[in-house]
Amino acid sequence: MNQATLTPHRLESGRPIRLADLATEGKQFHPDREAAEAEFRSLRDELSDWQERLYAEGRPKLLVVLQAMDAGGKDGTIRNVFKGVNPQGIQVTSFKVPSKEELAHDFLWRIHKAMPGNGMIGVFNRSHYEDVLVVRVHHLVPEAVWRPRYEQINHFEQLLAETGTTILKFYLHISREEQRQRFQARLDDPTKHWKFSFEDLEKRKLWDDYMAAIEEMLNQTTTPWAPWHVIPADQKWYRNLAVTRAIVQSLRDLNPQYPPPEKDLTGLIVE
Ligand code: AMP
Ligand code: MG
């Protein structure tokens, strides 16, 4: 498959989108769920191979950023896509409400500390983008503070890209109705109650404000060095496939290699 087929949901810098025009249904992009699941499993194995090469080469770094509305599938994506990858090569960070210490610094301080080092894959469950989303919608800081953050983020990500980090950003796009169903499923299943929070319902009431904030985030921070992908995420099987395809495509482009041995090892026998 060529690149365009593997990354149909990648946004292009300088071509603003309207979020309402972008699909939340994955079905229309893949007619056959079983075939999609088979392709997903095979790409997941490929991802695991690439991770080992990345680690072995020990220089490039990959960062995967996941943003979504509550119940949008960030946890499930991480669980499914990275299943099978050596845990030693992956570093997952979940960003919560900032601590007092974090709030005493600039908003990128905690993010920079969590960046993957050489040969590592970093996965962000939420990210610095909360600082132009929840912070904006709930008026946690004035516009004069959050608006300049788009540019600050672009510069920060440019620094990371120029120093060897490949950045892939995913917005998992679910419909309002899909969120309703997932919240209800959490309520109906006692083993999922821990995932439910009343705050989620308050945020749900502000759905339209969130959509406006997300749309602007996507348009302001899609850059050639750190593109957003808007993944149709109502169907988990398509979401998993689409995210994995984009990650594998990047690793193929990056093409990390096993390093050559320090000396020629031919004929060497261990006694
Ligand atoms: P969860 O992902 O369900 O564990 O929830 C984490 C919570 O932390 C969410 O409600 C986020 O909106 C919130 N959060 C994450 N980052 C920030 C931030 N920079 N400022 C305020 N709230 C945040
Ligand atoms: Mg939550």
PDB file of C-alpha atoms and ligand atoms in Angstrom:
ATOM      1  CA  MET A   1       0.000   0.000   0.000  1.00  0.00           C
ATOM      2  CA  ASN A   2       1.314   3.456  -0.765  1.00  0.00           C
ATOM      3  CA  GLN A   3       1.570   6.250   1.734  1.00  0.00           C
ATOM      4  CA  ALA A   4      -1.675   8.048   0.891  1.00  0.00           C
ATOM      5  CA  THR A   5      -3.631   4.831   1.444  1.00  0.00           C
ATOM      6  CA  LEU A   6      -2.072   4.262   4.840  1.00  0.00           C
ATOM      7  CA  THR A   7      -2.596   7.809   6.089  1.00  0.00           C
ATOM      8  CA  PRO A   8      -5.877   9.076   4.630  1.00  0.00           C
ATOM      9  CA  HIS A   9      -6.717  10.943   7.837  1.00  0.00           C
ATOM     10  CA  ARG A  10      -3.555  13.025   8.048  1.00  0.00           C
ATOM     11  CA  LEU A  11      -4.196  16.781   7.894  1.00  0.00           C
ATOM     12  CA  GLU A  12      -2.070  19.038   5.771  1.00  0.00           C
ATOM     13  CA  SER A  13      -0.606  22.221   7.074  1.00  0.00           C
ATOM     14  CA  GLY A  14      -2.103  25.287   5.414  1.00  0.00           C
ATOM     15  CA  ARG A  15      -5.338  23.431   4.565  1.00  0.00           C
ATOM     16  CA  PRO A  16      -7.767  24.172   7.406  1.00  0.00           C
ATOM     17  CA  ILE A  17     -10.565  21.699   8.060  1.00  0.00           C
ATOM     18  CA  ARG A  18     -14.029  21.894   9.574  1.00  0.00           C
ATOM     19  CA  LEU A  19     -14.353  19.214  12.173  1.00  0.00           C
ATOM     20  CA  ALA A  20     -18.048  18.741  11.437  1.00  0.00           C
ATOM     21  CA  ASP A  21     -17.126  17.712   7.880  1.00  0.00           C
ATOM     22  CA  LEU A  22     -14.858  14.899   9.057  1.00  0.00           C
ATOM     23  CA  ALA A  23     -16.230  11.407   9.615  1.00  0.00           C
ATOM     24  CA  THR A  24     -16.574   9.751  13.006  1.00  0.00           C
ATOM     25  CA  GLU A  25     -17.720   6.512  11.313  1.00  0.00           C
ATOM     26  CA  GLY A  26     -14.892   4.288  10.152  1.00  0.00           C
ATOM     27  CA  LYS A  27     -17.160   1.847   8.322  1.00  0.00           C
ATOM     28  CA  GLN A  28     -17.176   3.920   5.149  1.00  0.00           C
ATOM     29  CA  PHE A  29     -13.363   3.690   4.930  1.00  0.00           C
ATOM     30  CA  HIS A  30     -13.233  -0.064   5.310  1.00  0.00           C
ATOM     31  CA  PRO A  31     -16.025  -2.303   4.071  1.00  0.00           C
ATOM     32  CA  ASP A  32     -14.938  -5.435   5.901  1.00  0.00           C
ATOM     33  CA  ARG A  33     -14.393  -5.619   9.633  1.00  0.00           C
ATOM     34  CA  GLU A  34     -12.757  -9.035   9.581  1.00  0.00           C
ATOM     35  CA  ALA A  35     -10.257  -8.028   6.922  1.00  0.00           C
ATOM     36  CA  ALA A  36      -9.538  -4.852   8.882  1.00  0.00           C
ATOM     37  CA  GLU A  37      -8.854  -6.853  12.018  1.00  0.00           C
ATOM     38  CA  ALA A  38      -6.524  -9.202  10.153  1.00  0.00           C
ATOM     39  CA  GLU A  39      -4.614  -6.271   8.668  1.00  0.00           C
ATOM     40  CA  PHE A  40      -4.451  -4.670  12.113  1.00  0.00           C
ATOM     41  CA  ARG A  41      -2.895  -7.778  13.677  1.00  0.00           C
ATOM     42  CA  SER A  42      -0.333  -8.026  10.936  1.00  0.00           C
ATOM     43  CA  LEU A  43       0.607  -4.326  11.201  1.00  0.00           C
ATOM     44  CA  ARG A  44       0.810  -4.679  14.964  1.00  0.00           C
ATOM     45  CA  ASP A  45       3.447  -7.399  14.500  1.00  0.00           C
ATOM     46  CA  GLU A  46       5.279  -5.132  12.086  1.00  0.00           C
ATOM     47  CA  LEU A  47       5.158  -2.335  14.676  1.00  0.00           C
ATOM     48  CA  SER A  48       6.757  -4.621  17.209  1.00  0.00           C
ATOM     49  CA  ASP A  49       9.616  -5.419  14.773  1.00  0.00           C
ATOM     50  CA  TRP A  50      10.164  -1.739  14.022  1.00  0.00           C
ATOM     51  CA  GLN A  51      10.271  -0.920  17.717  1.00  0.00           C
ATOM     52  CA  GLU A  52      13.130  -3.365  18.185  1.00  0.00           C
ATOM     53  CA  ARG A  53      15.067  -1.800  15.326  1.00  0.00           C
ATOM     54  CA  LEU A  54      14.408   1.682  16.660  1.00  0.00           C
ATOM     55  CA  TYR A  55      15.724   0.647  20.050  1.00  0.00           C
ATOM     56  CA  ALA A  56      18.720  -1.121  18.507  1.00  0.00           C
ATOM     57  CA  GLU A  57      19.672   1.861  16.370  1.00  0.00           C
ATOM     58  CA  GLY A  58      19.271   3.935  19.511  1.00  0.00           C
ATOM     59  CA  ARG A  59      19.002   7.384  18.017  1.00  0.00           C
ATOM     60  CA  PRO A  60      15.614   8.367  16.604  1.00  0.00           C
ATOM     61  CA  LYS A  61      12.670   8.861  18.930  1.00  0.00           C
ATOM     62  CA  LEU A  62       8.979   8.563  18.170  1.00  0.00           C
ATOM     63  CA  LEU A  63       6.214  10.426  19.961  1.00  0.00           C
ATOM     64  CA  VAL A  64       2.551   9.446  19.633  1.00  0.00           C
ATOM     65  CA  VAL A  65       0.100  12.001  21.033  1.00  0.00           C
ATOM     66  CA  LEU A  66      -3.488  10.941  21.712  1.00  0.00           C
ATOM     67  CA  GLN A  67      -6.286  13.406  22.317  1.00  0.00           C
ATOM     68  CA  ALA A  68     -10.021  12.723  22.425  1.00  0.00           C
ATOM     69  CA  MET A  69     -13.188  13.655  24.229  1.00  0.00           C
ATOM     70  CA  ASP A  70     -13.903  11.606  27.367  1.00  0.00           C
ATOM     71  CA  ALA A  71     -14.653   7.991  26.423  1.00  0.00           C
ATOM     72  CA  GLY A  72     -13.097   8.737  23.032  1.00  0.00           C
ATOM     73  CA  GLY A  73     -10.887   5.646  23.190  1.00  0.00           C
ATOM     74  CA  LYS A  74      -7.434   6.867  24.247  1.00  0.00           C
ATOM     75  CA  ASP A  75      -6.916   4.056  26.771  1.00  0.00           C
ATOM     76  CA  GLY A  76      -8.270   1.372  24.425  1.00  0.00           C
ATOM     77  CA  THR A  77      -6.067   2.587  21.589  1.00  0.00           C
ATOM     78  CA  ILE A  78      -2.938   2.367  23.723  1.00  0.00           C
ATOM     79  CA  ARG A  79      -3.924  -1.055  25.061  1.00  0.00           C
ATOM     80  CA  ASN A  80      -4.611  -2.492  21.617  1.00  0.00           C
ATOM     81  CA  VAL A  81      -2.075  -0.823  19.348  1.00  0.00           C
ATOM     82  CA  PHE A  82       0.955  -1.338  21.588  1.00  0.00           C
ATOM     83  CA  LYS A  83       0.043  -4.823  22.710  1.00  0.00           C
ATOM     84  CA  GLY A  84       2.966  -7.024  21.749  1.00  0.00           C
ATOM     85  CA  VAL A  85       5.540  -4.235  21.725  1.00  0.00           C
ATOM     86  CA  ASN A  86       8.381  -4.735  24.182  1.00  0.00           C
ATOM     87  CA  PRO A  87       7.378  -2.689  27.276  1.00  0.00           C
ATOM     88  CA  GLN A  88      11.024  -1.686  27.785  1.00  0.00           C
ATOM     89  CA  GLY A  89      10.947   0.380  24.625  1.00  0.00           C
ATOM     90  CA  ILE A  90       7.741   2.232  25.334  1.00  0.00           C
ATOM     91  CA  GLN A  91       7.028   5.012  27.748  1.00  0.00           C
ATOM     92  CA  VAL A  92       3.383   5.915  28.290  1.00  0.00           C
ATOM     93  CA  THR A  93       2.514   9.122  30.117  1.00  0.00           C
ATOM     94  CA  SER A  94      -1.030  10.079  31.155  1.00  0.00           C
ATOM     95  CA  PHE A  95      -1.426  13.763  31.813  1.00  0.00           C
ATOM     96  CA  LYS A  96      -3.851  14.639  34.583  1.00  0.00           C
ATOM     97  CA  VAL A  97      -4.864  17.928  36.182  1.00  0.00           C
ATOM     98  CA  PRO A  98      -1.509  19.641  36.776  1.00  0.00           C
ATOM     99  CA  SER A  99      -0.032  19.456  40.266  1.00  0.00           C
ATOM    100  CA  LYS A 100       0.906  22.530  42.265  1.00  0.00           C
ATOM    101  CA  GLU A 101       4.509  22.051  41.263  1.00  0.00           C
ATOM    102  CA  GLU A 102       3.605  21.693  37.589  1.00  0.00           C
ATOM    103  CA  LEU A 103       1.455  24.814  37.754  1.00  0.00           C
ATOM    104  CA  ALA A 104       4.399  26.730  39.181  1.00  0.00           C
ATOM    105  CA  HIS A 105       6.192  26.213  35.829  1.00  0.00           C
ATOM    106  CA  ASP A 106       5.376  26.935  32.193  1.00  0.00           C
ATOM    107  CA  PHE A 107       2.813  24.540  30.662  1.00  0.00           C
ATOM    108  CA  LEU A 108       5.437  22.685  28.609  1.00  0.00           C
ATOM    109  CA  TRP A 109       7.684  21.883  31.560  1.00  0.00           C
ATOM    110  CA  ARG A 110       6.014  18.607  32.469  1.00  0.00           C
ATOM    111  CA  ILE A 111       5.670  17.692  28.799  1.00  0.00           C
ATOM    112  CA  HIS A 112       9.340  18.183  27.993  1.00  0.00           C
ATOM    113  CA  LYS A 113      10.342  15.961  30.918  1.00  0.00           C
ATOM    114  CA  ALA A 114       8.150  13.148  29.579  1.00  0.00           C
ATOM    115  CA  MET A 115       9.584  13.179  26.054  1.00  0.00           C
ATOM    116  CA  PRO A 116      11.029   9.876  24.825  1.00  0.00           C
ATOM    117  CA  GLY A 117      14.809   9.599  24.758  1.00  0.00           C
ATOM    118  CA  ASN A 118      16.971   7.953  22.089  1.00  0.00           C
ATOM    119  CA  GLY A 119      15.461   4.803  20.597  1.00  0.00           C
ATOM    120  CA  MET A 120      12.261   5.108  22.620  1.00  0.00           C
ATOM    121  CA  ILE A 121       8.612   5.362  21.673  1.00  0.00           C
ATOM    122  CA  GLY A 122       6.733   7.851  23.843  1.00  0.00           C
ATOM    123  CA  VAL A 123       2.948   7.710  24.061  1.00  0.00           C
ATOM    124  CA  PHE A 124       0.996  10.631  25.495  1.00  0.00           C
ATOM    125  CA  ASN A 125      -2.473   9.933  26.872  1.00  0.00           C
ATOM    126  CA  ARG A 126      -3.589  13.573  26.792  1.00  0.00           C
ATOM    127  CA  SER A 127      -0.831  16.113  26.394  1.00  0.00           C
ATOM    128  CA  HIS A 128       0.105  19.787  26.171  1.00  0.00           C
ATOM    129  CA  TYR A 129      -3.023  20.129  24.039  1.00  0.00           C
ATOM    130  CA  GLU A 130      -5.141  20.061  27.208  1.00  0.00           C
ATOM    131  CA  ASP A 131      -3.708  23.521  27.743  1.00  0.00           C
ATOM    132  CA  VAL A 132      -5.641  24.847  24.737  1.00  0.00           C
ATOM    133  CA  LEU A 133      -8.704  22.604  25.276  1.00  0.00           C
ATOM    134  CA  VAL A 134      -9.989  22.016  28.829  1.00  0.00           C
ATOM    135  CA  VAL A 135      -8.152  25.149  29.933  1.00  0.00           C
ATOM    136  CA  ARG A 136      -9.840  27.221  27.242  1.00  0.00           C
ATOM    137  CA  VAL A 137     -13.342  25.778  27.475  1.00  0.00           C
ATOM    138  CA  HIS A 138     -13.463  26.049  31.274  1.00  0.00           C
ATOM    139  CA  HIS A 139     -11.800  29.469  31.354  1.00  0.00           C
ATOM    140  CA  LEU A 140      -8.993  28.253  33.600  1.00  0.00           C
ATOM    141  CA  VAL A 141      -6.750  30.996  32.210  1.00  0.00           C
ATOM    142  CA  PRO A 142      -7.618  34.088  30.118  1.00  0.00           C
ATOM    143  CA  GLU A 143      -7.458  34.026  26.312  1.00  0.00           C
ATOM    144  CA  ALA A 144      -4.366  36.233  26.434  1.00  0.00           C
ATOM    145  CA  VAL A 145      -2.622  33.282  28.052  1.00  0.00           C
ATOM    146  CA  TRP A 146      -3.934  30.305  26.044  1.00  0.00           C
ATOM    147  CA  ARG A 147      -3.990  31.866  22.566  1.00  0.00           C
ATOM    148  CA  PRO A 148      -0.219  32.372  22.267  1.00  0.00           C
ATOM    149  CA  ARG A 149       0.161  28.694  23.169  1.00  0.00           C
ATOM    150  CA  TYR A 150      -0.529  27.531  19.600  1.00  0.00           C
ATOM    151  CA  GLU A 151       2.622  29.237  18.441  1.00  0.00           C
ATOM    152  CA  GLN A 152       4.544  28.199  21.532  1.00  0.00           C
ATOM    153  CA  ILE A 153       3.546  24.581  20.896  1.00  0.00           C
ATOM    154  CA  ASN A 154       4.547  24.762  17.229  1.00  0.00           C
ATOM    155  CA  HIS A 155       7.982  26.095  18.153  1.00  0.00           C
ATOM    156  CA  PHE A 156       8.407  23.495  20.885  1.00  0.00           C
ATOM    157  CA  GLU A 157       7.470  20.665  18.525  1.00  0.00           C
ATOM    158  CA  GLN A 158       9.803  22.081  15.899  1.00  0.00           C
ATOM    159  CA  LEU A 159      12.670  21.926  18.380  1.00  0.00           C
ATOM    160  CA  LEU A 160      11.806  18.307  19.139  1.00  0.00           C
ATOM    161  CA  ALA A 161      11.542  17.397  15.453  1.00  0.00           C
ATOM    162  CA  GLU A 162      14.858  19.067  14.640  1.00  0.00           C
ATOM    163  CA  THR A 163      16.539  17.101  17.409  1.00  0.00           C
ATOM    164  CA  GLY A 164      15.380  13.706  16.175  1.00  0.00           C
ATOM    165  CA  THR A 165      11.820  13.144  17.360  1.00  0.00           C
ATOM    166  CA  THR A 166       9.182  12.021  14.880  1.00  0.00           C
ATOM    167  CA  ILE A 167       5.853  13.385  16.137  1.00  0.00           C
ATOM    168  CA  LEU A 168       2.481  11.866  15.265  1.00  0.00           C
ATOM    169  CA  LYS A 169      -0.662  13.396  16.729  1.00  0.00           C
ATOM    170  CA  PHE A 170      -4.038  11.677  16.748  1.00  0.00           C
ATOM    171  CA  TYR A 171      -7.402  13.160  17.526  1.00  0.00           C
ATOM    172  CA  LEU A 172      -9.841  10.271  18.024  1.00  0.00           C
ATOM    173  CA  HIS A 173     -13.049  11.676  16.585  1.00  0.00           C
ATOM    174  CA  ILE A 174     -16.268  10.257  18.075  1.00  0.00           C
ATOM    175  CA  SER A 175     -19.811  11.518  17.670  1.00  0.00           C
ATOM    176  CA  ARG A 176     -21.818  12.958  20.526  1.00  0.00           C
ATOM    177  CA  GLU A 177     -24.150   9.984  20.293  1.00  0.00           C
ATOM    178  CA  GLU A 178     -21.248   7.525  20.524  1.00  0.00           C
ATOM    179  CA  GLN A 179     -20.047   9.276  23.674  1.00  0.00           C
ATOM    180  CA  ARG A 180     -23.541   8.979  25.151  1.00  0.00           C
ATOM    181  CA  GLN A 181     -23.576   5.250  24.506  1.00  0.00           C
ATOM    182  CA  ARG A 182     -20.118   4.732  25.984  1.00  0.00           C
ATOM    183  CA  PHE A 183     -20.960   6.716  29.126  1.00  0.00           C
ATOM    184  CA  GLN A 184     -24.173   4.712  29.494  1.00  0.00           C
ATOM    185  CA  ALA A 185     -22.252   1.464  29.093  1.00  0.00           C
ATOM    186  CA  ARG A 186     -19.924   2.583  31.880  1.00  0.00           C
ATOM    187  CA  LEU A 187     -22.914   3.270  34.096  1.00  0.00           C
ATOM    188  CA  ASP A 188     -24.506  -0.067  33.313  1.00  0.00           C
ATOM    189  CA  ASP A 189     -21.371  -2.071  34.149  1.00  0.00           C
ATOM    190  CA  PRO A 190     -20.190  -1.978  37.783  1.00  0.00           C
ATOM    191  CA  THR A 191     -16.648  -2.911  36.732  1.00  0.00           C
ATOM    192  CA  LYS A 192     -16.538   0.298  34.698  1.00  0.00           C
ATOM    193  CA  HIS A 193     -17.863   2.643  37.386  1.00  0.00           C
ATOM    194  CA  TRP A 194     -14.346   3.659  38.347  1.00  0.00           C
ATOM    195  CA  LYS A 195     -14.006   5.177  34.905  1.00  0.00           C
ATOM    196  CA  PHE A 196     -17.109   7.297  35.300  1.00  0.00           C
ATOM    197  CA  SER A 197     -16.894  10.810  36.678  1.00  0.00           C
ATOM    198  CA  PHE A 198     -19.559  13.467  37.147  1.00  0.00           C
ATOM    199  CA  GLU A 199     -17.093  15.926  35.709  1.00  0.00           C
ATOM    200  CA  ASP A 200     -17.394  14.024  32.408  1.00  0.00           C
ATOM    201  CA  LEU A 201     -21.098  14.911  32.288  1.00  0.00           C
ATOM    202  CA  GLU A 202     -20.308  18.579  32.916  1.00  0.00           C
ATOM    203  CA  LYS A 203     -17.841  18.504  30.045  1.00  0.00           C
ATOM    204  CA  ARG A 204     -20.413  16.781  27.836  1.00  0.00           C
ATOM    205  CA  LYS A 205     -22.754  19.750  28.271  1.00  0.00           C
ATOM    206  CA  LEU A 206     -20.033  21.888  26.704  1.00  0.00           C
ATOM    207  CA  TRP A 207     -19.674  19.581  23.670  1.00  0.00           C
ATOM    208  CA  ASP A 208     -19.991  22.388  21.097  1.00  0.00           C
ATOM    209  CA  ASP A 209     -17.420  24.549  22.867  1.00  0.00           C
ATOM    210  CA  TYR A 210     -15.049  21.593  22.890  1.00  0.00           C
ATOM    211  CA  MET A 211     -15.585  20.959  19.188  1.00  0.00           C
ATOM    212  CA  ALA A 212     -14.754  24.601  18.425  1.00  0.00           C
ATOM    213  CA  ALA A 213     -11.624  24.425  20.584  1.00  0.00           C
ATOM    214  CA  ILE A 214     -10.532  21.124  19.006  1.00  0.00           C
ATOM    215  CA  GLU A 215     -11.110  22.443  15.491  1.00  0.00           C
ATOM    216  CA  GLU A 216      -8.971  25.492  16.154  1.00  0.00           C
ATOM    217  CA  MET A 217      -6.298  23.360  17.803  1.00  0.00           C
ATOM    218  CA  LEU A 218      -6.131  21.110  14.721  1.00  0.00           C
ATOM    219  CA  ASN A 219      -5.946  24.034  12.321  1.00  0.00           C
ATOM    220  CA  GLN A 220      -3.395  26.018  14.325  1.00  0.00           C
ATOM    221  CA  THR A 221      -1.034  23.184  15.186  1.00  0.00           C
ATOM    222  CA  THR A 222      -0.916  21.000  12.088  1.00  0.00           C
ATOM    223  CA  THR A 223       2.617  21.585  10.872  1.00  0.00           C
ATOM    224  CA  PRO A 224       4.828  19.729   8.403  1.00  0.00           C
ATOM    225  CA  TRP A 225       6.917  18.516  11.368  1.00  0.00           C
ATOM    226  CA  ALA A 226       4.014  17.432  13.596  1.00  0.00           C
ATOM    227  CA  PRO A 227       0.825  16.603  11.688  1.00  0.00           C
ATOM    228  CA  TRP A 228      -2.539  15.807  13.234  1.00  0.00           C
ATOM    229  CA  HIS A 229      -4.602  12.813  12.148  1.00  0.00           C
ATOM    230  CA  VAL A 230      -8.350  12.971  12.692  1.00  0.00           C
ATOM    231  CA  ILE A 231      -9.274   9.328  13.169  1.00  0.00           C
ATOM    232  CA  PRO A 232     -12.885   8.206  12.679  1.00  0.00           C
ATOM    233  CA  ALA A 233     -13.235   6.531  16.069  1.00  0.00           C
ATOM    234  CA  ASP A 234     -16.856   5.442  16.520  1.00  0.00           C
ATOM    235  CA  GLN A 235     -15.846   1.895  15.536  1.00  0.00           C
ATOM    236  CA  LYS A 236     -12.947   0.706  17.652  1.00  0.00           C
ATOM    237  CA  TRP A 237     -11.771  -1.828  15.061  1.00  0.00           C
ATOM    238  CA  TYR A 238     -11.322   0.893  12.443  1.00  0.00           C
ATOM    239  CA  ARG A 239      -9.740   3.304  14.918  1.00  0.00           C
ATOM    240  CA  ASN A 240      -7.127   0.695  15.911  1.00  0.00           C
ATOM    241  CA  LEU A 241      -6.310  -0.031  12.293  1.00  0.00           C
ATOM    242  CA  ALA A 242      -6.097   3.619  11.234  1.00  0.00           C
ATOM    243  CA  VAL A 243      -3.800   4.611  14.110  1.00  0.00           C
ATOM    244  CA  THR A 244      -1.551   1.585  13.567  1.00  0.00           C
ATOM    245  CA  ARG A 245      -1.317   2.211   9.845  1.00  0.00           C
ATOM    246  CA  ALA A 246      -0.124   5.771  10.409  1.00  0.00           C
ATOM    247  CA  ILE A 247       2.461   4.741  13.006  1.00  0.00           C
ATOM    248  CA  VAL A 248       3.802   1.895  10.843  1.00  0.00           C
ATOM    249  CA  GLN A 249       3.992   4.192   7.829  1.00  0.00           C
ATOM    250  CA  SER A 250       6.143   6.617   9.820  1.00  0.00           C
ATOM    251  CA  LEU A 251       8.438   3.851  10.984  1.00  0.00           C
ATOM    252  CA  ARG A 252       8.809   2.566   7.441  1.00  0.00           C
ATOM    253  CA  ASP A 253       9.813   6.089   6.380  1.00  0.00           C
ATOM    254  CA  LEU A 254      12.181   6.395   9.300  1.00  0.00           C
ATOM    255  CA  ASN A 255      13.583   2.948   8.497  1.00  0.00           C
ATOM    256  CA  PRO A 256      15.712   2.369  11.614  1.00  0.00           C
ATOM    257  CA  GLN A 257      18.447  -0.246  11.180  1.00  0.00           C
ATOM    258  CA  TYR A 258      20.270  -2.709  13.394  1.00  0.00           C
ATOM    259  CA  PRO A 259      23.701  -1.175  13.922  1.00  0.00           C
ATOM    260  CA  PRO A 260      26.698  -3.054  12.524  1.00  0.00           C
ATOM    261  CA  PRO A 261      28.906  -4.848  15.098  1.00  0.00           C
ATOM    262  CA  GLU A 262      31.929  -2.990  16.447  1.00  0.00           C
ATOM    263  CA  LYS A 263      34.240  -5.471  14.699  1.00  0.00           C
ATOM    264  CA  ASP A 264      33.751  -8.169  12.094  1.00  0.00           C
ATOM    265  CA  LEU A 265      32.187 -11.136  13.916  1.00  0.00           C
ATOM    266  CA  THR A 266      32.461 -13.739  11.140  1.00  0.00           C
ATOM    267  CA  GLY A 267      33.846 -17.020  12.299  1.00  0.00           C
ATOM    268  CA  LEU A 268      34.018 -15.934  15.951  1.00  0.00           C
ATOM    269  CA  ILE A 269      33.454 -18.905  18.259  1.00  0.00           C
ATOM    270  CA  VAL A 270      32.484 -18.573  21.901  1.00  0.00           C
ATOM    271  CA  GLU A 271      34.505 -21.030  24.034  1.00  0.00           C
TER     272      GLU A 271
HETATM  273  P1  AMP B   1      -8.574  11.026  32.790  1.00  0.00           P
HETATM  274  O1  AMP B   1      -7.880  11.118  31.470  1.00  0.00           O
HETATM  275  O2  AMP B   1      -9.975  10.523  32.690  1.00  0.00           O
HETATM  276  O3  AMP B   1      -7.773  10.326  33.822  1.00  0.00           O
HETATM  277  O4  AMP B   1      -8.747  12.526  33.330  1.00  0.00           O
HETATM  278  C1  AMP B   1      -7.696  13.406  33.437  1.00  0.00           C
HETATM  279  C2  AMP B   1      -8.269  14.804  33.645  1.00  0.00           C
HETATM  280  O5  AMP B   1      -7.200  15.735  33.752  1.00  0.00           O
HETATM  281  C3  AMP B   1      -9.154  15.253  32.510  1.00  0.00           C
HETATM  282  O6  AMP B   1     -10.343  15.780  32.995  1.00  0.00           O
HETATM  283  C4  AMP B   1      -8.314  16.350  31.854  1.00  0.00           C
HETATM  284  O7  AMP B   1      -9.083  17.327  31.214  1.00  0.00           O
HETATM  285  C5  AMP B   1      -7.535  16.893  33.024  1.00  0.00           C
HETATM  286  N1  AMP B   1      -6.334  17.599  32.584  1.00  0.00           N
HETATM  287  C6  AMP B   1      -5.298  17.099  31.894  1.00  0.00           C
HETATM  288  N2  AMP B   1      -4.403  18.077  31.620  1.00  0.00           N
HETATM  289  C7  AMP B   1      -4.896  19.219  32.136  1.00  0.00           C
HETATM  290  C8  AMP B   1      -4.453  20.575  32.176  1.00  0.00           C
HETATM  291  N3  AMP B   1      -3.297  20.941  31.606  1.00  0.00           N
HETATM  292  N4  AMP B   1      -5.217  21.484  32.806  1.00  0.00           N
HETATM  293  C9  AMP B   1      -6.381  21.104  33.373  1.00  0.00           C
HETATM  294  N5  AMP B   1      -6.862  19.860  33.378  1.00  0.00           N
HETATM  295  C10 AMP B   1      -6.135  18.918  32.765  1.00  0.00           C
HETATM  296 MG    MG B   2     -11.931  10.297  32.443  1.00  0.00          MG
END
